[in-house]
Coordinates of C-alpha atoms and ligand atoms in Angstrom, one line a residue:
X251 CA 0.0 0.0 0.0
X252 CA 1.0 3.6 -0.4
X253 CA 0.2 6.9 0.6
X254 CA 1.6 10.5 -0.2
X255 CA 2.3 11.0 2.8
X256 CA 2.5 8.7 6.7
X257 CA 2.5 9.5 10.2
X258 CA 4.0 7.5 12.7
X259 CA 2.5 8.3 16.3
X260 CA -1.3 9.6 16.7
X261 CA -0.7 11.7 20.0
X262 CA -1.2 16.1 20.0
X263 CA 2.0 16.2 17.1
X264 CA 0.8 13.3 14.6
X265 CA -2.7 14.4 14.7
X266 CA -2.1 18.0 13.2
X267 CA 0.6 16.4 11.1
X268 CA -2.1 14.6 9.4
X269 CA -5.0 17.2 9.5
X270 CA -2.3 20.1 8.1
X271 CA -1.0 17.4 5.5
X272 CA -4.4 16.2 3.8
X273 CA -5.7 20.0 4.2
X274 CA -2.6 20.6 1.9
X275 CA -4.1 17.9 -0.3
X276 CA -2.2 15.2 0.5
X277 CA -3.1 11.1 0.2
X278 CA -2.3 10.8 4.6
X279 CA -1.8 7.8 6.6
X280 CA -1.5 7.8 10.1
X281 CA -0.4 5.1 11.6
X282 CA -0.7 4.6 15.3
X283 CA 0.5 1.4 17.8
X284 CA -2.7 1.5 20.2
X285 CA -6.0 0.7 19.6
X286 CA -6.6 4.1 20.2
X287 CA -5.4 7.8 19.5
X288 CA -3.9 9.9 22.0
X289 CA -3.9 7.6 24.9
X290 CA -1.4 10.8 26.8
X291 CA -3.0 13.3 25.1
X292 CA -6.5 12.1 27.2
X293 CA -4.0 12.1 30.7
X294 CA -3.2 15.7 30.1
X295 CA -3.6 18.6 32.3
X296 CA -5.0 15.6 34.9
X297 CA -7.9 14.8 32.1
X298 CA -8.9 18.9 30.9
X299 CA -6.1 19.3 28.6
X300 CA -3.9 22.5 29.0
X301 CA -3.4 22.2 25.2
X302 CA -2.0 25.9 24.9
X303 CA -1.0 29.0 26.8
X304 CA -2.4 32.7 25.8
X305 CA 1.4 34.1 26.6
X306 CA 3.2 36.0 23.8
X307 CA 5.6 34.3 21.2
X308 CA 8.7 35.2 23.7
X309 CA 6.8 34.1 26.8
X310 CA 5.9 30.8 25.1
X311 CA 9.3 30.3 23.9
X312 CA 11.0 31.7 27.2
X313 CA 8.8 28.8 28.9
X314 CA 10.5 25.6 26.6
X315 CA 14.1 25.9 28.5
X316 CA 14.9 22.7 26.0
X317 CA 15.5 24.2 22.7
X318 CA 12.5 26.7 22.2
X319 CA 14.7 29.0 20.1
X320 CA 14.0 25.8 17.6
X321 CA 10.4 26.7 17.5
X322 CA 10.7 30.5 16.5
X323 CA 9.7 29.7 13.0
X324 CA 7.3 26.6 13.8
X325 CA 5.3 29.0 16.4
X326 CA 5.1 31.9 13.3
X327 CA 3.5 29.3 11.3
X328 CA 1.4 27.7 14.2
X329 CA 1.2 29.7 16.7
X330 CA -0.8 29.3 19.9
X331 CA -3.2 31.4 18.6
X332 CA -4.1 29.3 15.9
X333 CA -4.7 26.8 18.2
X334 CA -6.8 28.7 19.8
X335 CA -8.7 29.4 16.4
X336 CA -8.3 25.5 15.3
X337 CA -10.5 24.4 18.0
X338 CA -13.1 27.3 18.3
X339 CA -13.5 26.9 14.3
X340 CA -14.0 23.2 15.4
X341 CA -16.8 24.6 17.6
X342 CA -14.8 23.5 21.1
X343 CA -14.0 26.9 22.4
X344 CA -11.4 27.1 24.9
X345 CA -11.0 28.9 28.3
X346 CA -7.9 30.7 29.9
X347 CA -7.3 29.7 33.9
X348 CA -4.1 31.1 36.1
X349 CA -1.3 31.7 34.2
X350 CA -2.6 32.2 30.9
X351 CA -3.3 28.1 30.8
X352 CA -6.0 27.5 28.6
X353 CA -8.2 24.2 28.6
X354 CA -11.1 23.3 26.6
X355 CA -14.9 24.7 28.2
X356 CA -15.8 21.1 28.5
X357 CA -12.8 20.5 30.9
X358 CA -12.7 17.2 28.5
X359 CA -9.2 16.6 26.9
X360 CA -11.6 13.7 25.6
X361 CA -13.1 16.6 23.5
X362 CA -9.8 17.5 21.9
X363 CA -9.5 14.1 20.9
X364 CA -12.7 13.7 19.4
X365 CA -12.3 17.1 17.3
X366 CA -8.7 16.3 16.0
X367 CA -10.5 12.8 15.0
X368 CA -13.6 14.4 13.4
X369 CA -11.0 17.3 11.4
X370 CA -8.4 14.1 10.1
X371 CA -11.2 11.9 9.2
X372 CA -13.3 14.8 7.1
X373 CA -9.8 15.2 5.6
X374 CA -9.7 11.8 4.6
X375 CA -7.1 11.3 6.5
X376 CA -6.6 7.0 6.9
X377 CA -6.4 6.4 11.1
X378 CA -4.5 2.5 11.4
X379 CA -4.7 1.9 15.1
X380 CA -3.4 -1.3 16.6
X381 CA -0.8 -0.5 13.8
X382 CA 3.0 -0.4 15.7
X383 CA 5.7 0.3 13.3
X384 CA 8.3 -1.7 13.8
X385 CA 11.7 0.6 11.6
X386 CA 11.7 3.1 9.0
X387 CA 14.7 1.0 6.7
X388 CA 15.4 3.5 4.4
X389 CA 13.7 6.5 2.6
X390 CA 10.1 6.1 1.7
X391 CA 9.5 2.9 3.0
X392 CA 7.7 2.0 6.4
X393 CA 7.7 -1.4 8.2
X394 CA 4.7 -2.7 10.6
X395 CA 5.3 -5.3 13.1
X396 CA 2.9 -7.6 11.2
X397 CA 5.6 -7.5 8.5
X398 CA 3.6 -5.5 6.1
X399 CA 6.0 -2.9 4.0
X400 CA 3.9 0.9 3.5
X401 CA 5.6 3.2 1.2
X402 CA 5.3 7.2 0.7
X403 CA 7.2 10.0 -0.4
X404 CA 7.0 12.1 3.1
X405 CA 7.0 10.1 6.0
X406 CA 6.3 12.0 9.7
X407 CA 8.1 10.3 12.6
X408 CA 5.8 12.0 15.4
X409 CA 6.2 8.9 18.1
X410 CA 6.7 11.2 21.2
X411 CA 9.3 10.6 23.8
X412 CA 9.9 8.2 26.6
X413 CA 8.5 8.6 29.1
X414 CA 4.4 7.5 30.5
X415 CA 5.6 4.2 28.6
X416 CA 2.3 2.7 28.9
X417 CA 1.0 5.2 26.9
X418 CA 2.6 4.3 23.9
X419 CA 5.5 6.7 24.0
X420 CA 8.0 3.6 24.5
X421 CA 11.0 5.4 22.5
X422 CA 11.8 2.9 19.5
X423 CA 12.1 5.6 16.7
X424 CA 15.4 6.5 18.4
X425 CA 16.5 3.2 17.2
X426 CA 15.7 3.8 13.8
X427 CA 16.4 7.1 13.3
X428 CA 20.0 6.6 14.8
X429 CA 20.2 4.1 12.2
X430 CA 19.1 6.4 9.2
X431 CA 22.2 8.6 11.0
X432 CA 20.1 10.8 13.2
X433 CA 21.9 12.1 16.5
X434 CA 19.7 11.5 19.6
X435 CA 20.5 13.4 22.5
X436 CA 20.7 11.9 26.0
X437 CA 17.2 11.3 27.4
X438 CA 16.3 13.1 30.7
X439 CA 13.3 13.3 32.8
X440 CA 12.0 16.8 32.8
X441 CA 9.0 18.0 34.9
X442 CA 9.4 15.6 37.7
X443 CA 9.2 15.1 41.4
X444 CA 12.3 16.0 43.1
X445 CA 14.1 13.6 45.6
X446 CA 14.8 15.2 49.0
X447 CA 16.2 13.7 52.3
X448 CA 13.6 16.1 54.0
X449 CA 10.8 13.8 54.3
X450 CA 9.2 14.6 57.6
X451 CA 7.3 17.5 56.0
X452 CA 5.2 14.9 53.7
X453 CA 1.5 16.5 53.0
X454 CA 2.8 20.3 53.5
X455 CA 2.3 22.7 50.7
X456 CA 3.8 26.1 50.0
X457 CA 1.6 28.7 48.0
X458 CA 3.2 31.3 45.9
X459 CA 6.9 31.2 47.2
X460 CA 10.3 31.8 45.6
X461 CA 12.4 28.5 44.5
X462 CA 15.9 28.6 43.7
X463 CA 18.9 26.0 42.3
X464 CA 22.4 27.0 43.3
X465 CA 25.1 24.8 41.9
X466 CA 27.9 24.4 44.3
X467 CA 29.7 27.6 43.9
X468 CA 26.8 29.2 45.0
X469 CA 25.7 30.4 41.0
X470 CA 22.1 30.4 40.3
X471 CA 21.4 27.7 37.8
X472 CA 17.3 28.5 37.9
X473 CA 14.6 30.5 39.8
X474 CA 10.8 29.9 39.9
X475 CA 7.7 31.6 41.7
X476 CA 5.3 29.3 42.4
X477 CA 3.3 26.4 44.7
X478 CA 5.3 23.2 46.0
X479 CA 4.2 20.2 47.8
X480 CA 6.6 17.8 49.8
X481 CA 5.8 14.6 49.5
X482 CA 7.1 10.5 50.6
X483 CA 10.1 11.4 48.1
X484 CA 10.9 15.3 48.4
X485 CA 8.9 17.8 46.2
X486 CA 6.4 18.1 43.6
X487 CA 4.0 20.8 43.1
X488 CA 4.5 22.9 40.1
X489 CA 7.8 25.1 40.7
X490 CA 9.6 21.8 41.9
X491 CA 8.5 21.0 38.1
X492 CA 10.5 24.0 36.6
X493 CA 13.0 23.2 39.0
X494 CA 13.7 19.0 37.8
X495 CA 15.3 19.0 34.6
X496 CA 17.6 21.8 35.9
X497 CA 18.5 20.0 39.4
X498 CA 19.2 16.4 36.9
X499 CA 20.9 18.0 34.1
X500 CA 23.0 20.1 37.8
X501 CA 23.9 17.3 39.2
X502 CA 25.3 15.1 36.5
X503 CA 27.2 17.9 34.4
X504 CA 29.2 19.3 38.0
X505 CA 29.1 15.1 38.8
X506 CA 27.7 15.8 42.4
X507 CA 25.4 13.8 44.8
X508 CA 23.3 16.1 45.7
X509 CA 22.9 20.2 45.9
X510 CA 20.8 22.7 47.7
X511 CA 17.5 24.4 46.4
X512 CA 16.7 27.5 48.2
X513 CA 13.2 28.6 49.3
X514 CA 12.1 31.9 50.0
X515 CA 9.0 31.9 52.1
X516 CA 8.5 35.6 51.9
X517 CA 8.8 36.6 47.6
X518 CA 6.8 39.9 48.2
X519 CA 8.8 41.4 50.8
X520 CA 12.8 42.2 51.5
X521 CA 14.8 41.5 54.1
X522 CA 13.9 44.5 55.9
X523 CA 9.8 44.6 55.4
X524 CA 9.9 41.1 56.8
X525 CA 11.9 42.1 60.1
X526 CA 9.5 44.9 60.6
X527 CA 7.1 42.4 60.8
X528 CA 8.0 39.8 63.0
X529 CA 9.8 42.0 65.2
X530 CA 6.9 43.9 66.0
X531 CA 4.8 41.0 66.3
X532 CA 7.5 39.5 68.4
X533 CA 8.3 42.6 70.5
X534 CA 3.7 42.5 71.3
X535 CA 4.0 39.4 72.2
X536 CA 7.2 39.7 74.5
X537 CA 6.7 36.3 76.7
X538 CA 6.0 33.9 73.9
X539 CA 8.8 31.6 72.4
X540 CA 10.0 32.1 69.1
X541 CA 8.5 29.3 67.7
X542 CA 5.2 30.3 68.7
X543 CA 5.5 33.5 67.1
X544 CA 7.0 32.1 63.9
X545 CA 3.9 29.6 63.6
X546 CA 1.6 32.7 63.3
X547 CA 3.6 33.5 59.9
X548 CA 4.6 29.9 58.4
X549 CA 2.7 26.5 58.7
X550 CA 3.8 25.1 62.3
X551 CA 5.8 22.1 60.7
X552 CA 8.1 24.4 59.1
X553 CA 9.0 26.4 62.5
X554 CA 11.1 23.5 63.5
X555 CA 13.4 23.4 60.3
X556 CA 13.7 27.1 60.3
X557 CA 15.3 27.9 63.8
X558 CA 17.5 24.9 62.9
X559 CA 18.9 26.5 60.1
X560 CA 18.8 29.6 61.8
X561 CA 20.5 28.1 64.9
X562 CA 17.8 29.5 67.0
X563 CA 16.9 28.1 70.5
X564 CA 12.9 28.0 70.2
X565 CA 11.8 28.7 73.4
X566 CA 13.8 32.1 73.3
X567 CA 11.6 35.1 73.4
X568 CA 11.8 38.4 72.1
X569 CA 14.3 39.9 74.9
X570 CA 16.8 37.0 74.5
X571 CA 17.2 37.7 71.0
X572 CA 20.2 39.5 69.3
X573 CA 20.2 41.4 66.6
X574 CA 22.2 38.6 64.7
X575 CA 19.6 36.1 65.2
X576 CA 16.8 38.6 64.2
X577 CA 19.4 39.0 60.6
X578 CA 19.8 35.1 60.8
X579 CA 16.2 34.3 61.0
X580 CA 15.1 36.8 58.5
X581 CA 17.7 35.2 56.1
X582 CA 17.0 31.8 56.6
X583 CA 13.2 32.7 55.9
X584 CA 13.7 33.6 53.0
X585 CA 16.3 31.0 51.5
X586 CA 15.8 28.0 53.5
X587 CA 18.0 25.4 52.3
X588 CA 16.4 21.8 50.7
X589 CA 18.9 19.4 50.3
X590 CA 17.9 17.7 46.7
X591 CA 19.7 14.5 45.4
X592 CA 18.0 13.6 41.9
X593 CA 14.6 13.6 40.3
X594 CA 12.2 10.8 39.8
X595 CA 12.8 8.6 36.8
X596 CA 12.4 9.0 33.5
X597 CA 9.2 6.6 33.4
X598 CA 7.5 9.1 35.8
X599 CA 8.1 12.3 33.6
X600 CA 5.8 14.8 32.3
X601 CA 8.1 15.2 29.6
X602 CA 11.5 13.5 28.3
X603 CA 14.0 15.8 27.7
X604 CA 16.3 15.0 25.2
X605 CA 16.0 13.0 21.9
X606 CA 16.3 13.6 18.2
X607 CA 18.7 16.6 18.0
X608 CA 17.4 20.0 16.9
X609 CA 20.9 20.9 14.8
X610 CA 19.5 18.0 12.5
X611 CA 16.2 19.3 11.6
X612 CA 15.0 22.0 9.6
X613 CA 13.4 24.7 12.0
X614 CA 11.3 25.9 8.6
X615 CA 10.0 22.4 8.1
X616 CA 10.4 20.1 10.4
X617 CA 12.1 18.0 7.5
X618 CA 15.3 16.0 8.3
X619 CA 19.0 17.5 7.3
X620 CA 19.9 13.8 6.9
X621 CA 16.9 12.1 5.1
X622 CA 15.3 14.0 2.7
X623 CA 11.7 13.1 2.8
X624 CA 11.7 12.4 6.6
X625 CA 10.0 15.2 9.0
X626 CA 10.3 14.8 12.4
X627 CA 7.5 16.4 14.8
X628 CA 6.6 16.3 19.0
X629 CA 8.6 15.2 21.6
X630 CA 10.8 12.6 19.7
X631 CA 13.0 15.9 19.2
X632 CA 15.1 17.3 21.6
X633 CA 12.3 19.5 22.4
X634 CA 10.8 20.2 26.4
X635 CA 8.7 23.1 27.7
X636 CA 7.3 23.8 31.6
X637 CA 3.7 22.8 32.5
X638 CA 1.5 25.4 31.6
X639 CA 0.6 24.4 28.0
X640 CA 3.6 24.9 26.5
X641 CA 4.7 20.8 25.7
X642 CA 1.4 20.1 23.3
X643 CA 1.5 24.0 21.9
X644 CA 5.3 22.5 20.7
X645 CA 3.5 19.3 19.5
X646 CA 0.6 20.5 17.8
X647 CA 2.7 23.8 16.1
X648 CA 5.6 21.1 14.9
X649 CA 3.1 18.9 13.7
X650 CA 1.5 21.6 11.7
X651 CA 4.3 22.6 10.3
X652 CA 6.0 19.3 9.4
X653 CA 2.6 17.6 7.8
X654 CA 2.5 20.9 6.0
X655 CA 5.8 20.7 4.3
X656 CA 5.7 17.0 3.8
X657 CA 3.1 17.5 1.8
X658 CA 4.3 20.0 -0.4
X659 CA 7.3 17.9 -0.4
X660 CA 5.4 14.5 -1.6
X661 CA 3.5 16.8 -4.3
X662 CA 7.3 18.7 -5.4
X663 CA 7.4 17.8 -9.1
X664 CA 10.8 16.4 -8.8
X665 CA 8.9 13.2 -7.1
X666 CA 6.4 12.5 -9.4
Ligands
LIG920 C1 0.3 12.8 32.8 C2 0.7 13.9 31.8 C3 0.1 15.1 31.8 C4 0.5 16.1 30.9 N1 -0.2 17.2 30.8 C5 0.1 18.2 29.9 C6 -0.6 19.4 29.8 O1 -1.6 19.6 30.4 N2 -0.2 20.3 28.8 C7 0.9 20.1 28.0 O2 1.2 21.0 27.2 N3 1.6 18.9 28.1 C8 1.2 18.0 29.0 N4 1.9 16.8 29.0 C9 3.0 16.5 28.0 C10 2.3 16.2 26.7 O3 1.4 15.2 26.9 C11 3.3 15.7 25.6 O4 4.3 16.7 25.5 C12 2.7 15.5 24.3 O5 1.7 14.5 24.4 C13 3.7 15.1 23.2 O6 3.0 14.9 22.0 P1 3.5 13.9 20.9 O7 2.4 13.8 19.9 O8 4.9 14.3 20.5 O9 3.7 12.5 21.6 P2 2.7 11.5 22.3 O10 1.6 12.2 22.9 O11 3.6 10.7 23.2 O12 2.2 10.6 21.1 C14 3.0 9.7 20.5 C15 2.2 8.6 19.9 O13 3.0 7.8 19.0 C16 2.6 6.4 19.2 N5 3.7 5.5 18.9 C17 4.9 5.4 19.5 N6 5.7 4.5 18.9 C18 5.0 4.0 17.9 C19 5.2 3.0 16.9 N7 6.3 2.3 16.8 N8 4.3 2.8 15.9 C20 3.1 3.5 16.0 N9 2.8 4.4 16.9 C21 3.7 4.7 17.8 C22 2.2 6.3 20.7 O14 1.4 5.2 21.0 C23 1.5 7.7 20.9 O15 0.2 7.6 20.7 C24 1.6 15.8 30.0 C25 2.2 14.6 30.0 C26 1.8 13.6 30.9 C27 2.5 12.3 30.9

């Protein structure tokens, strides 16, 4: 059998391959391993779907720390925007929450689903499921598991990264596109839990504080505003997100065993507004311990930690204390020290960091430097963004922009 052009992987980046490919008139396959589309695409967002972010191009970009210079020209043909537009044309109009997330107004990624199904399939646009491709051999020609041999002139390698394996995303393109000479760039779990030896604060959550990474001469290697959660392991929540790929890639580059994150309990206020503060509550309250008067500004099972670090007896009160603890108590508020040691595996990730390098792929076209004829698309490349939106806006833009020019690329006259 043949087709003008096939996509390998039906997740948020083969979908829009194949819509923007048979919209450019192209003969589309799309050829996925499940019995069903999008199996992650329906986990997203914990089952709404941030599909997209209303943030500027620079914002969006800023917010992909792996390679989202890449997307620059991807994002002017796709933008987030026109995602927007795709699914309100599609009659599924989307909503914007905190941050500029945006969901569908069903709160359904089930819905997203269904429209990219209903767009593909009034395209014509062939769906295989239960179709796993087993190597790409050489230009043009595509191999199933069942043996069969498919052949096209564009073929869309859109098989998403490695990590939620039971999703589908199980990371066998790597093999064959190393084969075909592609360079894959080491795999790393981004957007993951963080593994901390300060366990005993399991359950507590911080809103809306400052998180920094400091490698180990003391130089900021990341900074995030934002809510954290400690958990069995260490932290979650979504700053200690922004924070994982940066702690893994920390620790194995400076080849150290652990390092220290910084929190600053107090973002909206110096040093000196936060003394004011306390002080004055401490100097009302003049026969009450320190730790009682601490637990009247951060959760109580924090109090204990903080005078620690602080190397503050906590049954002092407000006479007993010098004006160097007041400065070391202040400080230590607002950069207490986490030890961290590593992330959670790969398996666990939101998003794989790492994979087919960026240097080898057209930014215009998503079409291979190596093999002409072979567009790459989604997570397989060494692509990775923060929560918020910004992974899928990557696949669905890519996609876009790869089924577009593989289309124009099976039509070229040179190929007929
Ligand atoms: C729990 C969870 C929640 C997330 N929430 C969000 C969110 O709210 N917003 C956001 O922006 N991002 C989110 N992400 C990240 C986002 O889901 C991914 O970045 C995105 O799905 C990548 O799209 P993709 O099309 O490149 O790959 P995938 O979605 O992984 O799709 C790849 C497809 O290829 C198929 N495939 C693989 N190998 C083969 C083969 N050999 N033959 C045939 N088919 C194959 C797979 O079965 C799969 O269906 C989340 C991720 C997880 C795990």
């Amino acid at each position: 059998m043949s087709a003008e052009v096939i996509v390998i992987g039906a997740g948020p980046a083969g979908l829009m391959a194949a819509i923007s490919s048979a919209q450019k008139g192209a003969k589309t396959l799309l050829l996925e391993k499940n019995e069903v589309v999008g199996r992650k695409l329906r986990l997203t967002g914990g089952g709404r779907c941030n599909l997209t972010n209303s943030a500027d191009l620079q914002t969006i970009i800023n917010n992909i720390p792996g390679n989202g210079r890449f997307l620059y020209s991807a994002l002017s043909q796709f933008s987030n925007k026109d995602i927007i537009n795709f699914f309100e044309k599609e009659n599924l109009p989307l909503k914007e929450e905190d941050n500029g997330r945006m969901f569908p107004v069903t709160d359904k990624a089930a819905d997203i689903i269904e429209v990219l199904i209903k767009k593909a399939r009034q395209l014509d646009v062939d769906i295989r499921t239960e179709s796993p491709v087993r190597n790409i051999p050489a230009l043009g020609s595509v191999i199933l598991t069942s043996g069969e041999t498919l052949r096209a002139k564009s073929i869309i390698v859109a098989t998403g990264g490695n990590s939620f394996p039971h999703t589908g995303s199980t990371g066998e393109a790597y093999g064959w596109l190393t084969h075909l000479g592609h360079t894959i760039t080491e795999l790393y779990p981004a957007e993951v839990g963080v593994l901390s030896t300060t366990t005993d604060l399991q359950g507590l959550s911080l809103q809306n504080i400052s998180i920094e990474v400091f490698d180990q001469k003391h130089k900021r290697i990341t900074k995030h505003q934002g809510d954290i959660l400690f958990t069995h392991y260490g932290l979650s929540g979504p700053a200690a997100l922004r924070c994982s790929s940066h702690i893994h890639q920390a620790l194995k580059k400076h080849n150290l065993q652990s390092l220290d994150l910084t929190l600053d309990l107090f973002p909206g206020k110096n040093h000196e507004e936060l003394r004011k503060v306390i002080f004055a509550k401490a100097k009302k309250d003049h026969n009450k311990a320190i730790k009682t008067i601490l637990s009247s500004f951060v959760p109580k099972r924090l109090v204990s930690l903080i005078l620690t670090q602080a190397q503050i007896p906590s049954d002092i009160t407000f006479p007993q204390i010098s004006k160097k603890s007041w400065d070391d108590l202040i400080s230590t508020l607002k950069s207490l020290k986490i030890p961290v040691s590593g992330t959670r595996p790969l398996k666990e990730a939101f998003v794989t960091g790492g994979g087919v390098s960026t240097k080898e792929v057209d930014p215009k076209t998503m079409q291979s430097k190596i093999v002409p004829g072979l567009f790459l698309a989604g997570e397989v490349l060494d692509i990775s963004g923060y929560t918020g939106g910004f992974n899928i806006t990557a696949a669905m833009s890519t996609g876009y922009v790869a089924g577009t020019h593989a289309a124009i690329h099976a039509n070229s006259p040179l190929l007929r």
